[in-house]
Structures are given as structure tokens and as C-alpha cells.
Amino acid sequence: MAKYLVALDQGTTSSRAVIFSEEGVIVASHAVEFPQHYPHPGWVEHDPEDILDSQVTALKEAVHLSGIDPGDIAAIGLTNQRETTFLWDRQTGKCVGNAIVWQCRRTSQIVEQLTADGYGEMIREKTGLIPDAYFSGTKLKWLLDYYNLHEKAERGELCFGTVDTFLCWNLLIGRPHVTDATNAGRTMLFNLKTQDWDDELLELLQIPRACLPRVVDSSGLIGMLDPAILGRPIPVTGMAGDQHASLFGQACWKVGDVKNTYGTGCFMLMNTGDQPVRSRNGLLTTMAWRIGGKPVYALEGSVFMGGATIQWLRDEMKMITRASESESLAESIPGTGGVYLVPAMTGLGAPWWDMYSRGTLVGMTRGTGRAHIVRAALEAIAYQSEDLMQAMIRDSGQKPEHLQVDGGASANAFLMQFQADISQIPVVRPRVLETTALGAALLAGLGCGLYRSTEEMAGLWQKDLEFTPRMDEATRRLQLRGWHRAVERARDWAEH
Ligand code: ADP
């Protein structure tokens, strides 16, 4: 009886494979790092071969480590770094060049032109996205322009894909050219309402429909893994971009459920149900997932400097030697003594969207020391997340019951308690912190019929710790007021 689920998590710096039991427990996992390429300042590329090799190696090694028989794998789910763009020849399978990674800024000018020409609002309305070079659409346009491939693409001789598409094409029997709705939703070419590629946007970016993948559900049979890889064909029945998979793996299946991932940056998503919510506060509207043809939408916001603030304290300021040291330092004092750190080193995202703000430290006195600054840095991660959550609450009219957390910095108990205090919400950390992989596995489990409904999966997500708000309201207001005054000081600082 097949009873394991495998998640393939193709990330920005490594490819991982995680094997789960049907109870949602991790049996084995393996990660393989691969090189990043920076051919010019601001450009980031991946070698497509590296992506494939690292992912296949991770899968084989994880299966080997687990000691399970590949015949006992019920299904595989894919999850991936989003927006990274591949273009390859339909006949030979050879990519026209390296993949353009989501972080790559090479198409900033294309986006600026679109905005200057007044298309920003139309893009926003159709795709839910704020036009940006992150998204795949302008990256694909760049590839077609640079290699002069418009006619070839028009003839259907090329395939565009994000990582999910590229993996399916290369690893599944019969080379399906598919993407799931969550990944499609990050291209800036996908219409959230029609759930199809949008002709007006395709025309605007001169992208032929013939090179685009078929959009499938995030759960359901996509194809069979090539038996050359594990010795037998295995159904692939789940697929979603990483943040969407993590929302699913955090069991945020109800309208109003929110998760925040505290990694290098923080990514917060709220399930808004079957209707896309238009943000008035600078958030993105995106897919949560699509199952059984039914789209579920989400609001998404990110904090640019999340755990990266702690890295900066460690590597640049040399105030700590390990990230985890920040916790005991912060707890060694009762408060920051009025010090606020606004980590706007690369500008501020939602709800401020100020590219000209810069890192700012305010409120220091003669008694301010290292512990105050470290504590202010951790608090800043929570304040920024709180600003995102309030924006989501205002946009959606939903007040979440809990905040589900994961990511490296969610290990910090001071940060989690402070988040609970400042957001006046219980913060819940699950036992399986690998929520992205778990989400992919659960989507696959649902897609292959191992589970019949989310209700049936409810027991698979288990709470580890809950942080209950305990700050009094007057203190909370005072602290938040201080934070927002500090944000004002940080804003509009860099010369335009
Ligand atoms: P990513 O997936 O973005 O690489 P991770 O989820 O691995 O990130 O988290 C790493 C980030 O978390 C780093 O920026 C690091 O500074 C931060 N971090 C890790 N442990 C702690 C901790 N105990 N306290 C605060 N920050 C931490």
C-alpha cells in the first residue's frame, strides 16, 4: 500500500526533497545547493542544468536516506521559487540561455516604460500585481527580444515556463507543458478573474500564446514521473509556488487565515476566499491555489529586511556572532529604551512603498547599548509584519484568529512573543516548520486521493507552540506610535 508523499522544493539557493509519511511526519530530506550567476550588477541567473541535476539528486538521495521503496510513494508534489523564467526549444529541449531569476532587475526599464505609458492600473486590475521586474512577463519579453525569437515563438517552437513548468517538462512522461494557477499568477500575464492568459497583456508585451503552458489546478493528476528516475512511474499530483504551498501547509484553508514566513525577508499571505480582493494598501492580489477548478485567492505582502536585519547585525555591525544570540540579548533588557531601528536599507515595501527610505536608528541616548539595538532590530521585524497584517485586515475586512508562523527567524521566541503582543493576536508555530514542503505534499495527497478533503487533513498540521498576547493596550499603542514616527524619519531619505 503506497503511503508516502514526496515534496520537491526547488528554491533559489537549493533544491530539496522531503519525504512525508501519510501522517504528515518528515521521514527524510535532502538538499543540494547550486551556483548563482551574477553576469552584471543587478542580474541573477541559474543554469537550467543545475536546477534539474540538483533536484533529481535531492530526490534520489532523500529516497535512499529514507530507506523506503519507491513503490510506496503515493504521489509527488512540486513547489518552487516563483517567477524565475526559462525559455527552451520545444524540439530539442535546450534552453535559449540561463534562467532569469526572480531577483534579477534587468527588466526594470521595461516595467518603468509600461508604467510611464499608463498601463500600471490595467495590469493591477487584471493580474493583481504591482508592475515590477520580479514577475516573469517582462523577463520572457526580454528573452524573446534579446535572442530575436518572436517568430519562432509565434510558430509554437518555443516553450516558456517557470520552475514548475520546467521540471514537469523535463521529469514527467510525455513532457507536459503545464503550470499551475499560483505560478501562472506571478507572470503578470495571467488574468485572475478569467483564470486564463490575458490577450491584452500578451499583446502589450508581444508574447505569443503559442509559447505559454497550459494552466492546471494546484492539486490533481499532472503526469507521471519518468520511471528512469526512481525505477517506476509515480504520479505528480500537486504543484504550487513556494509561498502558496506554505499557506496551504500552514492549514490556512479558511477565509481570513494568515501565515507569515520569517526568512531573509518575510512573506505574509492571507486567504481571502473565492473572490480576489483589490488592495488599497499596496498589497498584491494573488492565487492561494486552485483545486477542482475553483480558484482561491490571497493577499500577499512582504518585508524586505526580515531575518536579513539580524544577518546585518551579525555580519556588518558585528554586534552578535550568531543569529540566535539576538534572543538572549533582547531579553536581557526590559525594553529598547525608546530606540527604534527602521531597516529600510533597500527601501520600504507595503504599505509604504517608498524606494527612497533608508535604514534609520532613532531615539538613542547616552545609555543606549548593543542590547537595545539588537532588540530594536527584532522588534522592527515584528512591527513591519504588523503593518502588513493591518493592511490585510483593512483590505479584506477579515480579522484573523491566529498568525501561523514559520521560517528561520520564527525560532526566536522573543520575536514571536513580541509579534503576538504588538499584533494582539496569538502566534502559532507548527511542529513541522517545513510548511512549504508540507503544503506541496498535502496538495499532492489531496490530488492523488490519499486524503479526500481538507477536513480529513486537519490533523496533519500540528501546533508546537502558541504565543499569547500579554502586552497592555496602552503600551502597545505607545510602542506602535513610536515605530510609525521612526518610519516617518526613515522615509524619503535617499536623493531622488
Ligand atoms: P531563507 O529561506 O530566506 O534563506 P530561512 O528561513 O532559512 O531564510 O531563515 C534565515 C533567516 O533567519 C536569516 O536571515 C537569519 O538571520 C534569521 N534567523 C535565523 N535564526 C534566527 C534567530 N534565532 N533569531 C533571529 N533571526 C534568525
Short mmCIF file of C-alpha atoms in Angstrom, two decimals, residues 74-411:
data_model
loop_
_atom_site.label_atom_id
_atom_site.label_comp_id
_atom_site.label_asym_id
_atom_site.label_seq_id
_atom_site.Cartn_x
_atom_site.Cartn_y
_atom_site.Cartn_z
CA ALA A 74 1.69 7.59 -3.28
CA ALA A 75 2.42 10.86 -5.05
CA ILE A 76 4.83 13.73 -5.57
CA GLY A 77 4.12 17.43 -5.08
CA LEU A 78 6.21 20.22 -6.60
CA THR A 79 6.84 23.63 -5.10
CA ASN A 80 9.22 26.23 -6.36
CA GLN A 81 10.92 29.58 -6.24
CA ARG A 82 8.47 31.77 -8.06
CA GLU A 83 8.78 33.91 -11.20
CA THR A 84 12.17 32.58 -12.35
CA THR A 85 11.90 32.34 -16.12
CA PHE A 86 13.01 29.65 -18.57
CA LEU A 87 12.64 29.55 -22.35
CA TRP A 88 13.50 26.44 -24.33
CA ASP A 89 13.22 24.83 -27.73
CA ARG A 90 10.19 22.55 -27.94
CA GLN A 91 12.05 20.14 -30.23
CA THR A 92 15.43 19.83 -28.57
CA GLY A 93 14.51 20.86 -25.02
CA LYS A 94 17.55 23.13 -24.96
CA CYS A 95 17.15 26.43 -23.14
CA VAL A 96 17.95 29.56 -25.14
CA GLY A 97 20.05 30.80 -22.22
CA ASN A 98 20.24 30.72 -18.47
CA ALA A 99 17.07 31.12 -16.44
CA ILE A 100 16.40 34.69 -15.31
CA VAL A 101 15.93 34.57 -11.54
CA TRP A 102 13.11 36.45 -9.79
CA GLN A 103 15.64 38.76 -8.11
CA CYS A 104 17.09 39.89 -11.45
CA ARG A 105 16.48 43.58 -12.17
CA ARG A 106 17.37 43.56 -15.87
CA THR A 107 13.83 44.37 -16.99
CA SER A 108 13.30 47.35 -14.67
CA GLN A 109 13.30 49.70 -17.65
CA ILE A 110 10.61 47.72 -19.45
CA VAL A 111 8.45 47.99 -16.34
CA GLU A 112 9.15 51.72 -15.94
CA GLN A 113 8.10 52.23 -19.55
CA LEU A 114 4.87 50.29 -19.04
CA THR A 115 4.07 52.42 -16.02
CA ALA A 116 5.02 55.66 -17.79
CA ASP A 117 2.75 54.66 -20.67
CA GLY A 118 -0.14 54.39 -18.23
CA TYR A 119 -0.58 50.60 -18.17
CA GLY A 120 0.01 50.23 -14.42
CA GLU A 121 -3.65 50.34 -13.48
CA MET A 122 -4.70 47.85 -16.16
CA ILE A 123 -2.00 45.40 -15.07
CA ARG A 124 -3.01 45.84 -11.44
CA GLU A 125 -6.66 45.26 -12.22
CA LYS A 126 -6.14 42.13 -14.31
CA THR A 127 -3.24 40.42 -12.57
CA GLY A 128 -3.46 41.73 -9.01
CA LEU A 129 0.24 42.62 -9.23
CA ILE A 130 2.02 45.92 -8.92
CA PRO A 131 4.12 46.05 -12.11
CA ASP A 132 7.65 45.02 -11.24
CA ALA A 133 10.66 43.35 -12.79
CA TYR A 134 10.21 40.42 -10.38
CA PHE A 135 7.38 38.93 -12.37
CA SER A 136 8.04 36.62 -15.30
CA GLY A 137 6.26 38.53 -18.08
CA THR A 138 8.94 41.13 -18.74
CA LYS A 139 11.67 38.52 -18.28
CA LEU A 140 10.11 36.44 -21.05
CA LYS A 141 9.79 39.53 -23.23
CA TRP A 142 13.47 40.27 -22.61
CA LEU A 143 14.49 36.74 -23.71
CA LEU A 144 12.37 36.92 -26.86
CA ASP A 145 13.77 40.38 -27.71
CA TYR A 146 17.39 39.63 -26.86
CA TYR A 147 17.59 36.37 -28.81
CA ASN A 148 15.27 37.67 -31.54
CA LEU A 149 12.88 34.77 -31.13
CA HIS A 150 9.45 36.31 -31.64
CA GLU A 151 8.73 34.48 -34.90
CA LYS A 152 9.97 31.15 -33.59
CA ALA A 153 7.76 31.60 -30.53
CA GLU A 154 4.84 32.55 -32.77
CA ARG A 155 5.29 29.23 -34.63
CA GLY A 156 4.99 27.34 -31.34
CA GLU A 157 8.60 26.15 -31.46
CA LEU A 158 9.47 27.52 -28.03
CA CYS A 159 8.25 26.81 -24.53
CA PHE A 160 8.16 29.38 -21.74
CA GLY A 161 7.99 28.18 -18.19
CA THR A 162 8.62 28.96 -14.57
CA VAL A 163 10.44 26.35 -12.48
CA ASP A 164 7.34 24.18 -12.03
CA THR A 165 6.82 24.08 -15.79
CA PHE A 166 10.46 23.38 -16.50
CA LEU A 167 10.55 20.49 -14.01
CA CYS A 168 7.34 18.92 -15.35
CA TRP A 169 8.54 19.17 -18.93
CA ASN A 170 11.84 17.52 -18.08
CA LEU A 171 10.88 14.98 -15.44
CA LEU A 172 7.42 13.75 -16.44
CA ILE A 173 6.48 11.16 -19.03
CA GLY A 174 5.32 12.77 -22.27
CA ARG A 175 6.77 16.21 -21.47
CA PRO A 176 3.60 18.05 -20.43
CA HIS A 177 3.88 21.81 -20.91
CA VAL A 178 1.94 22.98 -17.86
CA THR A 179 1.99 25.43 -14.99
CA ASP A 180 -0.31 25.67 -12.03
CA ALA A 181 -2.54 28.65 -11.36
CA THR A 182 -0.40 30.00 -8.49
CA ASN A 183 2.70 30.13 -10.67
CA ALA A 184 0.73 31.49 -13.62
CA GLY A 185 -0.47 34.25 -11.31
CA ARG A 186 3.10 35.52 -10.90
CA THR A 187 3.78 36.11 -14.58
CA MET A 188 1.93 39.43 -14.96
CA LEU A 189 0.25 37.76 -17.95
CA PHE A 190 -2.48 35.83 -16.14
CA ASN A 191 -5.93 37.26 -15.60
CA LEU A 192 -7.07 36.36 -12.09
CA LYS A 193 -10.75 36.63 -12.93
CA THR A 194 -10.83 34.67 -16.20
CA GLN A 195 -8.15 32.25 -14.92
CA ASP A 196 -6.51 32.41 -18.34
CA TRP A 197 -3.64 34.19 -20.07
CA ASP A 198 -4.83 37.68 -20.92
CA ASP A 199 -4.75 38.61 -24.62
CA GLU A 200 -4.42 42.34 -23.98
CA LEU A 201 -1.39 41.77 -21.74
CA LEU A 202 0.12 39.30 -24.20
CA GLU A 203 -0.20 41.89 -26.94
CA LEU A 204 1.24 44.61 -24.76
CA LEU A 205 4.36 42.55 -24.04
CA GLN A 206 4.40 40.95 -27.54
CA ILE A 207 4.23 37.45 -26.15
CA PRO A 208 2.69 34.76 -28.37
CA ARG A 209 0.21 32.47 -26.65
CA ALA A 210 1.83 29.57 -28.51
CA CYS A 211 4.81 29.55 -26.13
CA LEU A 212 2.76 29.56 -22.94
CA PRO A 213 1.99 26.49 -20.84
CA ARG A 214 -1.47 25.12 -20.12
CA VAL A 215 -2.67 26.27 -16.71
CA VAL A 216 -3.70 23.42 -14.41
CA ASP A 217 -5.04 23.13 -10.88
CA SER A 218 -2.65 23.11 -7.92
CA SER A 219 -3.93 19.67 -6.94
CA GLY A 220 -4.85 16.78 -9.23
CA LEU A 221 -3.04 14.49 -11.66
CA ILE A 222 -0.46 16.42 -13.68
CA GLY A 223 1.51 13.47 -15.01
CA MET A 224 3.77 10.58 -14.09
CA LEU A 225 7.38 10.87 -13.03
CA ASP A 226 9.71 9.37 -15.62
CA PRO A 227 10.48 5.82 -14.41
CA ALA A 228 14.15 6.37 -15.32
CA ILE A 229 14.46 8.46 -12.14
CA LEU A 230 13.22 6.15 -9.38
CA GLY A 231 12.71 2.93 -11.27
CA ARG A 232 8.94 3.29 -11.61
CA PRO A 233 6.42 5.91 -12.68
CA ILE A 234 4.97 7.91 -9.77
CA PRO A 235 2.01 10.29 -10.06
CA VAL A 236 2.72 14.00 -9.68
CA THR A 237 -0.48 15.40 -8.23
CA GLY A 238 0.39 18.70 -6.55
CA MET A 239 2.04 21.91 -7.70
CA ALA A 240 2.25 25.43 -6.27
CA GLY A 241 4.65 28.34 -5.88
CA ASP A 242 6.52 28.30 -2.57
CA GLN A 243 4.52 30.93 -0.66
CA HIS A 244 1.23 29.39 -1.79
CA ALA A 245 2.37 25.91 -0.77
CA SER A 246 3.38 27.29 2.61
CA LEU A 247 -0.06 28.90 3.07
CA PHE A 248 -1.58 25.51 2.31
CA GLY A 249 0.91 23.67 4.53
CA GLN A 250 0.03 26.03 7.39
CA ALA A 251 -3.54 24.79 7.06
CA CYS A 252 -4.73 28.32 6.18
CA TRP A 253 -7.74 26.86 4.40
CA LYS A 254 -10.37 29.27 5.74
CA VAL A 255 -11.07 32.83 4.67
CA GLY A 256 -9.08 35.18 6.91
CA ASP A 257 -6.35 32.66 7.80
CA VAL A 258 -2.88 34.23 7.69
CA LYS A 259 0.67 32.92 7.71
CA ASN A 260 3.95 34.77 7.96
CA THR A 261 7.26 33.24 6.94
CA TYR A 262 10.21 34.85 8.72
CA GLY A 263 13.13 34.17 6.39
CA THR A 264 15.62 36.58 4.85
CA GLY A 265 12.55 38.61 4.02
CA CYS A 266 9.11 37.97 5.49
CA PHE A 267 6.22 36.78 3.34
CA MET A 268 2.72 37.19 4.68
CA LEU A 269 -0.30 35.74 2.88
CA MET A 270 -3.97 35.84 3.82
CA ASN A 271 -6.59 33.51 2.38
CA THR A 272 -9.37 35.76 1.04
CA GLY A 273 -11.60 33.04 -0.38
CA ASP A 274 -13.23 32.75 -3.78
CA GLN A 275 -13.06 36.45 -4.68
CA PRO A 276 -9.89 38.40 -5.48
CA VAL A 277 -9.59 41.36 -3.08
CA ARG A 278 -8.26 44.55 -4.58
CA SER A 279 -5.74 46.10 -2.16
CA ARG A 280 -5.85 49.80 -1.37
CA ASN A 281 -2.75 49.45 0.80
CA GLY A 282 -0.07 48.33 -1.60
CA LEU A 283 -0.53 44.57 -1.20
CA LEU A 284 -0.57 42.11 -4.07
CA THR A 285 -3.59 40.06 -5.00
CA THR A 286 -2.57 36.56 -5.87
CA MET A 287 -3.81 32.99 -6.09
CA ALA A 288 -3.85 30.97 -2.90
CA TRP A 289 -4.39 27.81 -5.00
CA ARG A 290 -6.85 26.33 -7.45
CA ILE A 291 -8.43 22.98 -6.67
CA GLY A 292 -11.20 21.26 -8.63
CA GLY A 293 -11.24 24.25 -10.99
CA LYS A 294 -12.15 26.57 -8.11
CA PRO A 295 -9.78 29.46 -7.55
CA VAL A 296 -9.00 30.58 -4.01
CA TYR A 297 -7.33 33.97 -3.73
CA ALA A 298 -4.93 35.57 -1.30
CA LEU A 299 -3.45 38.91 -0.36
CA GLU A 300 0.31 38.98 -0.17
CA GLY A 301 2.79 41.39 1.34
CA SER A 302 6.48 41.17 2.09
CA VAL A 303 9.01 42.71 4.41
CA PHE A 304 12.29 43.23 2.51
CA MET A 305 14.55 43.11 5.56
CA GLY A 306 13.27 40.37 7.89
CA GLY A 307 15.89 37.91 9.13
CA ALA A 308 18.28 39.90 6.93
CA THR A 309 18.22 42.60 9.62
CA ILE A 310 19.73 40.07 12.02
CA GLN A 311 22.27 38.98 9.39
CA TRP A 312 23.24 42.63 9.04
CA LEU A 313 23.75 42.99 12.80
CA ARG A 314 25.92 39.89 12.69
CA ASP A 315 27.94 40.39 9.50
CA GLU A 316 28.20 44.15 9.07
CA MET A 317 27.73 45.58 12.57
CA LYS A 318 29.41 42.62 14.34
CA MET A 319 27.03 43.06 17.26
CA ILE A 320 26.28 39.34 17.52
CA THR A 321 28.13 36.23 16.41
CA ARG A 322 25.08 34.03 15.78
CA ALA A 323 21.53 34.97 14.83
CA SER A 324 20.16 33.03 17.81
CA GLU A 325 22.19 35.22 20.20
CA SER A 326 19.79 38.07 19.40
CA GLU A 327 17.13 36.38 21.54
CA SER A 328 19.03 36.33 24.84
CA LEU A 329 20.38 39.84 24.25
CA ALA A 330 16.90 41.21 23.62
CA GLU A 331 15.62 39.50 26.74
CA SER A 332 18.50 40.83 28.85
CA ILE A 333 16.79 44.26 28.99
CA PRO A 334 13.17 45.23 29.65
CA GLY A 335 12.84 47.38 26.52
CA THR A 336 14.76 49.31 23.87
CA GLY A 337 14.67 52.49 25.99
CA GLY A 338 12.92 54.32 23.17
CA VAL A 339 15.29 53.16 20.43
CA TYR A 340 13.79 52.20 17.04
CA LEU A 341 15.60 50.69 14.10
CA VAL A 342 13.87 51.03 10.73
CA PRO A 343 15.66 48.53 8.49
CA ALA A 344 14.80 50.32 5.25
CA MET A 345 18.21 49.52 3.76
CA THR A 346 16.60 48.71 0.42
CA GLY A 347 13.54 50.92 0.79
CA LEU A 348 10.20 50.03 2.33
CA GLY A 349 7.53 47.82 0.76
CA ALA A 350 3.83 47.58 1.58
CA PRO A 351 2.08 49.53 2.93
CA TRP A 352 4.62 52.35 2.41
CA TRP A 353 6.20 51.62 -0.97
CA ASP A 354 8.99 54.11 -0.58
CA MET A 355 12.10 53.19 -2.52
CA TYR A 356 13.84 56.29 -1.19
CA SER A 357 13.61 55.43 2.50
CA ARG A 358 16.82 54.21 4.13
CA GLY A 359 17.90 52.42 7.29
CA THR A 360 17.42 54.64 10.31
CA LEU A 361 18.24 54.33 14.01
CA VAL A 362 16.44 56.84 16.23
CA GLY A 363 15.89 57.55 19.91
CA MET A 364 19.39 56.81 21.19
CA THR A 365 20.55 58.22 24.49
CA ARG A 366 23.86 58.07 26.34
CA GLY A 367 22.72 54.79 27.90
CA THR A 368 21.92 53.01 24.61
CA GLY A 369 23.94 49.86 24.13
CA ARG A 370 24.24 46.83 21.91
CA ALA A 371 21.33 45.00 23.52
CA HIS A 372 18.97 47.91 22.82
CA ILE A 373 19.87 47.98 19.17
CA VAL A 374 19.62 44.22 18.78
CA ARG A 375 16.25 44.26 20.49
CA ALA A 376 15.12 47.15 18.29
CA ALA A 377 16.11 45.08 15.23
CA LEU A 378 13.96 42.13 16.31
CA GLU A 379 11.08 44.42 17.20
CA ALA A 380 11.37 46.02 13.76
CA ILE A 381 10.71 42.65 12.10
CA ALA A 382 7.52 42.38 14.14
CA TYR A 383 6.45 46.00 13.51
CA GLN A 384 6.85 45.61 9.77
CA SER A 385 4.84 42.39 9.87
CA GLU A 386 2.18 44.13 11.93
CA ASP A 387 1.94 46.90 9.33
CA LEU A 388 1.37 44.23 6.67
CA MET A 389 -1.25 42.47 8.73
CA GLN A 390 -3.17 45.68 9.39
CA ALA A 391 -3.11 46.40 5.67
CA MET A 392 -4.59 42.94 5.05
CA ILE A 393 -7.26 43.44 7.66
CA ARG A 394 -8.21 46.81 6.16
CA ASP A 395 -8.30 45.41 2.62
CA SER A 396 -10.16 42.19 3.34
CA GLY A 397 -12.34 43.20 6.28
CA GLN A 398 -11.25 39.91 7.88
CA LYS A 399 -9.77 39.71 11.34
CA PRO A 400 -7.62 36.58 11.63
CA GLU A 401 -7.87 34.42 14.74
CA HIS A 402 -4.21 33.41 14.74
CA LEU A 403 -1.00 34.18 12.97
CA GLN A 404 0.67 30.97 11.75
CA VAL A 405 4.44 31.35 11.58
CA ASP A 406 7.43 29.55 10.09
CA GLY A 407 10.85 30.34 8.58
CA GLY A 408 14.30 30.57 10.20
CA ALA A 409 13.62 33.57 12.46
CA SER A 410 10.40 32.03 13.83
CA ALA A 411 12.77 30.05 16.06
#
